[in-house]
Amino acid sequence: DTEVTQTPKHLVMGMTNKKSLKCEQHMGHRAMYWYKQKAKKPPELMFVYSYEKLSINESVPSRFSPECPNSSLLNLHLHALQPEDSALYLCASSQQLLVPRAFFGQGTRLTVV
Amino acid sequence: DQQVKQNSPSLSVQEGRISILNCDYTNSMFDYFLWYKKYPAEGPTFLISISSIKDKNEDGRFTVFLNKSAKHLSLHIVPSQPGDSAVYFCAASKGQENYGQNFVFGPGTRLSVLP
């Protein structure tokens, strides 16, 4: 199994809503990532979890709240988002340390209205 | 300040010919480089990578060359096929012990392989 599974594939939410994005992998990877990608731009790193602990937060606003309940799951909780937060949110995972190759999920297309 | 640059936003190549995609980086601390391919509405798919201690890595039709002194790498696809048409991202990584990898992506090059 070399898949990273993200749900939902599409999400439309209002600015007052609370929603969550989910990511799952069963490759035994101990590093998991959230990236944000706007149209015609490269993916931008948001958060890195290493061994279920938040290790990198790239100055992301607090309306985005990551959570890593266990080594296979990664969530991104969303609250009070702005229309400019509309983007493709990508989850990725990698083996720790020795093989710096990230496997990406299909992404969640988020639209904030 | 872009640490990873791909100066060609797009490239068109005839089927069967060679495609050469270029990437430049500014941070000499990067120790691993990767190429990803991306179709619309999908996540990036890993293609090939190279460690900073090597200057070439080959996998089937894909070869990546690294010139550390010039801080430049390139991806060669030979022969190019219509199914290779996609956006190609160059990414660089600097390993951080126990903290996961910080993958930095370039802006991408859209490759079109014409039949």
PDB file of C-alpha atoms in Angstrom:
ATOM      1  CA  ASP A   1       0.000   0.000   0.000  1.00  0.00           C
ATOM      2  CA  THR A   2       1.703   3.181  -1.199  1.00  0.00           C
ATOM      3  CA  GLU A   3      -1.286   5.445  -0.864  1.00  0.00           C
ATOM      4  CA  VAL A   4      -2.018   8.565   1.050  1.00  0.00           C
ATOM      5  CA  THR A   5      -5.782   8.970   1.276  1.00  0.00           C
ATOM      6  CA  GLN A   6      -7.410  12.332   1.815  1.00  0.00           C
ATOM      7  CA  THR A   7     -11.050  13.059   2.580  1.00  0.00           C
ATOM      8  CA  PRO A   8     -13.119  14.819   1.486  1.00  0.00           C
ATOM      9  CA  LYS A   9     -12.023  15.416  -2.118  1.00  0.00           C
ATOM     10  CA  HIS A  10     -14.019  18.642  -2.295  1.00  0.00           C
ATOM     11  CA  LEU A  11     -15.283  20.934   0.464  1.00  0.00           C
ATOM     12  CA  VAL A  12     -17.271  24.145   0.356  1.00  0.00           C
ATOM     13  CA  MET A  13     -17.569  25.983   3.649  1.00  0.00           C
ATOM     14  CA  GLY A  14     -18.792  29.335   4.919  1.00  0.00           C
ATOM     15  CA  MET A  15     -16.563  31.708   6.837  1.00  0.00           C
ATOM     16  CA  THR A  16     -18.280  30.853  10.127  1.00  0.00           C
ATOM     17  CA  ASN A  17     -18.122  27.081   9.676  1.00  0.00           C
ATOM     18  CA  LYS A  18     -15.879  24.567  11.402  1.00  0.00           C
ATOM     19  CA  LYS A  19     -14.701  21.655   9.288  1.00  0.00           C
ATOM     20  CA  SER A  20     -11.873  19.119   9.246  1.00  0.00           C
ATOM     21  CA  LEU A  21      -9.704  17.623   6.537  1.00  0.00           C
ATOM     22  CA  LYS A  22      -8.500  14.073   7.057  1.00  0.00           C
ATOM     23  CA  CYS A  23      -5.441  12.206   5.844  1.00  0.00           C
ATOM     24  CA  GLU A  24      -4.464   8.576   6.296  1.00  0.00           C
ATOM     25  CA  GLN A  25      -1.456   6.443   5.346  1.00  0.00           C
ATOM     26  CA  HIS A  26      -0.516   2.877   6.191  1.00  0.00           C
ATOM     27  CA  MET A  27       3.062   2.831   4.945  1.00  0.00           C
ATOM     28  CA  GLY A  28       4.547   3.134   8.420  1.00  0.00           C
ATOM     29  CA  HIS A  29       5.832   6.621   7.653  1.00  0.00           C
ATOM     30  CA  ARG A  30       6.589   8.662  10.746  1.00  0.00           C
ATOM     31  CA  ALA A  31       6.621  12.105   9.112  1.00  0.00           C
ATOM     32  CA  MET A  32       3.391  13.644   7.809  1.00  0.00           C
ATOM     33  CA  TYR A  33       2.857  16.990   6.140  1.00  0.00           C
ATOM     34  CA  TRP A  34       0.200  19.510   5.203  1.00  0.00           C
ATOM     35  CA  TYR A  35       0.791  21.604   2.086  1.00  0.00           C
ATOM     36  CA  LYS A  36      -1.356  24.324   0.559  1.00  0.00           C
ATOM     37  CA  GLN A  37      -1.394  24.895  -3.193  1.00  0.00           C
ATOM     38  CA  LYS A  38      -2.990  27.872  -4.921  1.00  0.00           C
ATOM     39  CA  ALA A  39      -3.685  27.815  -8.631  1.00  0.00           C
ATOM     40  CA  LYS A  40      -0.538  27.938 -10.798  1.00  0.00           C
ATOM     41  CA  LYS A  41       1.676  28.035  -7.708  1.00  0.00           C
ATOM     42  CA  PRO A  42       3.876  25.359  -6.130  1.00  0.00           C
ATOM     43  CA  PRO A  43       2.814  23.524  -2.995  1.00  0.00           C
ATOM     44  CA  GLU A  44       3.709  25.496   0.131  1.00  0.00           C
ATOM     45  CA  LEU A  45       4.546  23.742   3.354  1.00  0.00           C
ATOM     46  CA  MET A  46       2.203  24.436   6.277  1.00  0.00           C
ATOM     47  CA  PHE A  47       2.968  21.854   8.973  1.00  0.00           C
ATOM     48  CA  VAL A  48       5.224  18.863   9.570  1.00  0.00           C
ATOM     49  CA  TYR A  49       4.550  16.157  12.146  1.00  0.00           C
ATOM     50  CA  SER A  50       7.396  13.886  13.139  1.00  0.00           C
ATOM     51  CA  TYR A  51       6.621  10.906  15.361  1.00  0.00           C
ATOM     52  CA  GLU A  52       3.186  12.395  16.056  1.00  0.00           C
ATOM     53  CA  LYS A  53       4.683  15.646  17.306  1.00  0.00           C
ATOM     54  CA  LEU A  54       4.424  18.970  15.531  1.00  0.00           C
ATOM     55  CA  SER A  55       7.950  19.775  14.397  1.00  0.00           C
ATOM     56  CA  ILE A  56       7.472  22.524  11.821  1.00  0.00           C
ATOM     57  CA  ASN A  57       4.800  25.231  11.689  1.00  0.00           C
ATOM     58  CA  GLU A  58       5.463  27.618   8.813  1.00  0.00           C
ATOM     59  CA  SER A  59       3.817  30.621  10.499  1.00  0.00           C
ATOM     60  CA  VAL A  60       0.355  29.390   9.605  1.00  0.00           C
ATOM     61  CA  PRO A  61      -2.608  31.407  11.004  1.00  0.00           C
ATOM     62  CA  SER A  62      -4.352  29.863  13.996  1.00  0.00           C
ATOM     63  CA  ARG A  63      -7.556  29.363  12.021  1.00  0.00           C
ATOM     64  CA  PHE A  64      -5.729  26.249  10.739  1.00  0.00           C
ATOM     65  CA  SER A  65      -5.187  23.716  13.516  1.00  0.00           C
ATOM     66  CA  PRO A  66      -3.383  20.446  12.785  1.00  0.00           C
ATOM     67  CA  GLU A  67      -3.763  17.275  14.788  1.00  0.00           C
ATOM     68  CA  CYS A  68      -1.977  13.924  14.608  1.00  0.00           C
ATOM     69  CA  PRO A  69      -4.032  11.412  16.646  1.00  0.00           C
ATOM     70  CA  ASN A  70      -1.738   8.508  15.768  1.00  0.00           C
ATOM     71  CA  SER A  71       1.043   7.558  13.374  1.00  0.00           C
ATOM     72  CA  SER A  72      -1.373   6.840  10.502  1.00  0.00           C
ATOM     73  CA  LEU A  73      -3.713   9.803  10.745  1.00  0.00           C
ATOM     74  CA  LEU A  74      -3.363  13.511  10.233  1.00  0.00           C
ATOM     75  CA  ASN A  75      -6.171  16.046  10.529  1.00  0.00           C
ATOM     76  CA  LEU A  76      -6.423  19.723   9.681  1.00  0.00           C
ATOM     77  CA  HIS A  77      -9.153  21.545  11.600  1.00  0.00           C
ATOM     78  CA  LEU A  78     -10.529  24.651   9.930  1.00  0.00           C
ATOM     79  CA  HIS A  79     -12.371  27.490  11.645  1.00  0.00           C
ATOM     80  CA  ALA A  80     -13.301  31.016  10.586  1.00  0.00           C
ATOM     81  CA  LEU A  81     -11.519  30.773   7.243  1.00  0.00           C
ATOM     82  CA  GLN A  82     -11.330  33.554   4.695  1.00  0.00           C
ATOM     83  CA  PRO A  83     -12.101  33.324   0.960  1.00  0.00           C
ATOM     84  CA  GLU A  84      -8.359  33.667   0.222  1.00  0.00           C
ATOM     85  CA  ASP A  85      -7.834  30.352   2.050  1.00  0.00           C
ATOM     86  CA  SER A  86      -9.513  28.603  -0.876  1.00  0.00           C
ATOM     87  CA  ALA A  87      -6.901  26.240  -2.319  1.00  0.00           C
ATOM     88  CA  LEU A  88      -5.912  22.615  -2.827  1.00  0.00           C
ATOM     89  CA  TYR A  89      -4.759  21.163   0.501  1.00  0.00           C
ATOM     90  CA  LEU A  90      -2.292  18.338   0.110  1.00  0.00           C
ATOM     91  CA  CYS A  91      -1.261  15.793   2.688  1.00  0.00           C
ATOM     92  CA  ALA A  92       2.003  13.907   2.345  1.00  0.00           C
ATOM     93  CA  SER A  93       4.036  11.393   4.280  1.00  0.00           C
ATOM     94  CA  SER A  94       7.630  10.211   4.212  1.00  0.00           C
ATOM     95  CA  GLN A  95       9.884   7.740   5.902  1.00  0.00           C
ATOM     96  CA  GLN A  96      11.838   9.473   8.577  1.00  0.00           C
ATOM     97  CA  LEU A  97      15.375  10.612   7.983  1.00  0.00           C
ATOM     98  CA  LEU A  98      16.888   8.184   5.510  1.00  0.00           C
ATOM     99  CA  VAL A  99      14.680   8.485   2.445  1.00  0.00           C
ATOM    100  CA  PRO A 100      13.488  12.056   1.917  1.00  0.00           C
ATOM    101  CA  ARG A 101      10.787  11.193  -0.557  1.00  0.00           C
ATOM    102  CA  ALA A 102       7.251  12.378   0.116  1.00  0.00           C
ATOM    103  CA  PHE A 103       4.162  10.527  -1.043  1.00  0.00           C
ATOM    104  CA  PHE A 104       1.251  12.861  -1.678  1.00  0.00           C
ATOM    105  CA  GLY A 105      -2.478  12.356  -1.437  1.00  0.00           C
ATOM    106  CA  GLN A 106      -4.902  13.549  -4.103  1.00  0.00           C
ATOM    107  CA  GLY A 107      -5.694  16.657  -2.121  1.00  0.00           C
ATOM    108  CA  THR A 108      -8.844  18.339  -0.860  1.00  0.00           C
ATOM    109  CA  ARG A 109     -10.147  21.188  -2.998  1.00  0.00           C
ATOM    110  CA  LEU A 110     -11.398  23.728  -0.462  1.00  0.00           C
ATOM    111  CA  THR A 111     -13.641  26.646  -1.368  1.00  0.00           C
ATOM    112  CA  VAL A 112     -14.489  29.237   1.290  1.00  0.00           C
ATOM    113  CA  VAL A 113     -17.583  31.289   0.536  1.00  0.00           C
TER     114      VAL A 113
ATOM    115  CA  ASP B   1      12.796  34.939  -1.993  1.00  0.00           C
ATOM    116  CA  GLN B   2      12.464  31.795  -4.110  1.00  0.00           C
ATOM    117  CA  GLN B   3      14.935  29.149  -3.035  1.00  0.00           C
ATOM    118  CA  VAL B   4      14.032  26.816  -5.894  1.00  0.00           C
ATOM    119  CA  LYS B   5      13.509  28.266  -9.357  1.00  0.00           C
ATOM    120  CA  GLN B   6      12.193  26.840 -12.588  1.00  0.00           C
ATOM    121  CA  ASN B   7      12.597  29.618 -15.099  1.00  0.00           C
ATOM    122  CA  SER B   8      10.601  28.031 -17.916  1.00  0.00           C
ATOM    123  CA  PRO B   9       6.875  28.125 -17.108  1.00  0.00           C
ATOM    124  CA  SER B  10       6.155  25.920 -20.113  1.00  0.00           C
ATOM    125  CA  LEU B  11       7.842  23.646 -22.630  1.00  0.00           C
ATOM    126  CA  SER B  12       6.551  21.957 -25.796  1.00  0.00           C
ATOM    127  CA  VAL B  13       8.296  18.937 -27.266  1.00  0.00           C
ATOM    128  CA  GLN B  14       7.531  16.587 -30.132  1.00  0.00           C
ATOM    129  CA  GLU B  15       6.715  12.989 -29.258  1.00  0.00           C
ATOM    130  CA  GLY B  16       9.833  10.797 -29.334  1.00  0.00           C
ATOM    131  CA  ARG B  17      12.228  13.683 -28.762  1.00  0.00           C
ATOM    132  CA  ILE B  18      14.049  14.619 -25.578  1.00  0.00           C
ATOM    133  CA  SER B  19      12.444  16.860 -22.952  1.00  0.00           C
ATOM    134  CA  ILE B  20      14.836  18.810 -20.727  1.00  0.00           C
ATOM    135  CA  LEU B  21      13.438  20.549 -17.678  1.00  0.00           C
ATOM    136  CA  ASN B  22      15.698  22.810 -15.677  1.00  0.00           C
ATOM    137  CA  CYS B  23      15.834  23.824 -12.035  1.00  0.00           C
ATOM    138  CA  ASP B  24      18.106  26.171 -10.092  1.00  0.00           C
ATOM    139  CA  TYR B  25      18.435  26.556  -6.362  1.00  0.00           C
ATOM    140  CA  THR B  26      20.028  29.099  -4.082  1.00  0.00           C
ATOM    141  CA  ASN B  27      20.414  27.313  -0.747  1.00  0.00           C
ATOM    142  CA  SER B  28      23.635  25.298  -0.598  1.00  0.00           C
ATOM    143  CA  MET B  29      22.294  23.443   2.468  1.00  0.00           C
ATOM    144  CA  PHE B  30      19.881  21.420   0.324  1.00  0.00           C
ATOM    145  CA  ASP B  31      21.064  17.827   0.298  1.00  0.00           C
ATOM    146  CA  TYR B  32      18.374  16.020  -1.698  1.00  0.00           C
ATOM    147  CA  PHE B  33      16.520  16.917  -4.856  1.00  0.00           C
ATOM    148  CA  LEU B  34      13.332  15.453  -6.256  1.00  0.00           C
ATOM    149  CA  TRP B  35      11.174  15.753  -9.338  1.00  0.00           C
ATOM    150  CA  TYR B  36       7.415  15.431  -9.112  1.00  0.00           C
ATOM    151  CA  LYS B  37       4.828  15.255 -11.859  1.00  0.00           C
ATOM    152  CA  LYS B  38       1.371  16.675 -11.340  1.00  0.00           C
ATOM    153  CA  TYR B  39      -1.877  16.345 -13.264  1.00  0.00           C
ATOM    154  CA  PRO B  40      -4.713  18.808 -12.602  1.00  0.00           C
ATOM    155  CA  ALA B  41      -6.762  18.105  -9.452  1.00  0.00           C
ATOM    156  CA  GLU B  42      -4.313  15.395  -8.328  1.00  0.00           C
ATOM    157  CA  GLY B  43      -1.497  15.309  -5.839  1.00  0.00           C
ATOM    158  CA  PRO B  44       2.116  15.382  -7.070  1.00  0.00           C
ATOM    159  CA  THR B  45       3.543  12.000  -8.046  1.00  0.00           C
ATOM    160  CA  PHE B  46       7.166  11.247  -7.298  1.00  0.00           C
ATOM    161  CA  LEU B  47       9.332  10.654 -10.385  1.00  0.00           C
ATOM    162  CA  ILE B  48      12.982  10.542  -9.490  1.00  0.00           C
ATOM    163  CA  SER B  49      15.404  11.938  -6.940  1.00  0.00           C
ATOM    164  CA  ILE B  50      19.089  12.545  -6.455  1.00  0.00           C
ATOM    165  CA  SER B  51      21.279  12.957  -3.431  1.00  0.00           C
ATOM    166  CA  SER B  52      23.713  15.850  -3.320  1.00  0.00           C
ATOM    167  CA  ILE B  53      26.616  13.393  -3.259  1.00  0.00           C
ATOM    168  CA  LYS B  54      25.767  12.185  -6.770  1.00  0.00           C
ATOM    169  CA  ASP B  55      25.735  13.930 -10.120  1.00  0.00           C
ATOM    170  CA  LYS B  56      23.425  11.609 -12.054  1.00  0.00           C
ATOM    171  CA  ASN B  57      20.557   9.245 -11.408  1.00  0.00           C
ATOM    172  CA  GLU B  58      18.681   7.234 -13.995  1.00  0.00           C
ATOM    173  CA  ASP B  59      15.337   5.458 -13.901  1.00  0.00           C
ATOM    174  CA  GLY B  60      14.011   4.191 -17.205  1.00  0.00           C
ATOM    175  CA  ARG B  61      13.225   7.135 -19.459  1.00  0.00           C
ATOM    176  CA  PHE B  62      14.029   9.640 -16.712  1.00  0.00           C
ATOM    177  CA  THR B  63      17.494  10.924 -15.842  1.00  0.00           C
ATOM    178  CA  VAL B  64      18.309  13.670 -13.369  1.00  0.00           C
ATOM    179  CA  PHE B  65      21.615  15.519 -13.522  1.00  0.00           C
ATOM    180  CA  LEU B  66      22.978  17.602 -10.664  1.00  0.00           C
ATOM    181  CA  ASN B  67      25.657  20.278 -10.978  1.00  0.00           C
ATOM    182  CA  LYS B  68      26.365  21.336  -7.388  1.00  0.00           C
ATOM    183  CA  SER B  69      28.863  24.041  -8.263  1.00  0.00           C
ATOM    184  CA  ALA B  70      26.271  25.718 -10.482  1.00  0.00           C
ATOM    185  CA  LYS B  71      23.394  24.886  -8.101  1.00  0.00           C
ATOM    186  CA  HIS B  72      21.547  23.489 -11.085  1.00  0.00           C
ATOM    187  CA  LEU B  73      19.711  20.306 -11.856  1.00  0.00           C
ATOM    188  CA  SER B  74      17.890  19.053 -14.892  1.00  0.00           C
ATOM    189  CA  LEU B  75      15.430  16.305 -15.717  1.00  0.00           C
ATOM    190  CA  HIS B  76      15.777  14.546 -19.071  1.00  0.00           C
ATOM    191  CA  ILE B  77      12.901  12.496 -20.462  1.00  0.00           C
ATOM    192  CA  VAL B  78      13.811  10.304 -23.427  1.00  0.00           C
ATOM    193  CA  PRO B  79      11.806   9.512 -25.463  1.00  0.00           C
ATOM    194  CA  SER B  80       8.989  11.894 -24.581  1.00  0.00           C
ATOM    195  CA  GLN B  81       5.462  10.512 -24.748  1.00  0.00           C
ATOM    196  CA  PRO B  82       2.083  12.309 -24.850  1.00  0.00           C
ATOM    197  CA  GLY B  83       1.286  10.844 -21.419  1.00  0.00           C
ATOM    198  CA  ASP B  84       4.225  12.831 -20.018  1.00  0.00           C
ATOM    199  CA  SER B  85       2.249  16.035 -20.524  1.00  0.00           C
ATOM    200  CA  ALA B  86       1.841  17.482 -17.031  1.00  0.00           C
ATOM    201  CA  VAL B  87       3.305  20.073 -14.681  1.00  0.00           C
ATOM    202  CA  TYR B  88       6.741  19.099 -13.380  1.00  0.00           C
ATOM    203  CA  PHE B  89       7.895  20.389 -10.010  1.00  0.00           C
ATOM    204  CA  CYS B  90      11.466  20.431  -8.841  1.00  0.00           C
ATOM    205  CA  ALA B  91      11.777  20.121  -5.058  1.00  0.00           C
ATOM    206  CA  ALA B  92      14.706  20.403  -2.696  1.00  0.00           C
ATOM    207  CA  SER B  93      15.111  19.138   0.798  1.00  0.00           C
ATOM    208  CA  LYS B  94      17.411  19.733   3.717  1.00  0.00           C
ATOM    209  CA  GLY B  95      17.204  16.933   6.200  1.00  0.00           C
ATOM    210  CA  GLN B  96      16.605  17.819   9.789  1.00  0.00           C
ATOM    211  CA  GLU B  97      17.310  15.080  12.287  1.00  0.00           C
ATOM    212  CA  ASN B  98      14.044  13.867  13.809  1.00  0.00           C
ATOM    213  CA  TYR B  99      12.071  16.758  12.372  1.00  0.00           C
ATOM    214  CA  GLY B 100      11.051  15.390   9.002  1.00  0.00           C
ATOM    215  CA  GLN B 101      12.038  16.915   5.720  1.00  0.00           C
ATOM    216  CA  ASN B 102      11.293  20.448   4.664  1.00  0.00           C
ATOM    217  CA  PHE B 103      10.508  20.007   0.972  1.00  0.00           C
ATOM    218  CA  VAL B 104      10.693  23.287  -0.937  1.00  0.00           C
ATOM    219  CA  PHE B 105       9.051  23.300  -4.353  1.00  0.00           C
ATOM    220  CA  GLY B 106       9.849  25.306  -7.452  1.00  0.00           C
ATOM    221  CA  PRO B 107       7.025  27.039  -9.374  1.00  0.00           C
ATOM    222  CA  GLY B 108       6.713  24.215 -11.910  1.00  0.00           C
ATOM    223  CA  THR B 109       7.121  23.783 -15.668  1.00  0.00           C
ATOM    224  CA  ARG B 110       4.168  22.733 -17.803  1.00  0.00           C
ATOM    225  CA  LEU B 111       5.355  20.141 -20.326  1.00  0.00           C
ATOM    226  CA  SER B 112       3.298  19.479 -23.436  1.00  0.00           C
ATOM    227  CA  VAL B 113       4.332  16.530 -25.592  1.00  0.00           C
ATOM    228  CA  LEU B 114       2.837  16.886 -29.045  1.00  0.00           C
ATOM    229  CA  PRO B 115       1.899  13.759 -31.058  1.00  0.00           C
TER     230      PRO B 115
END
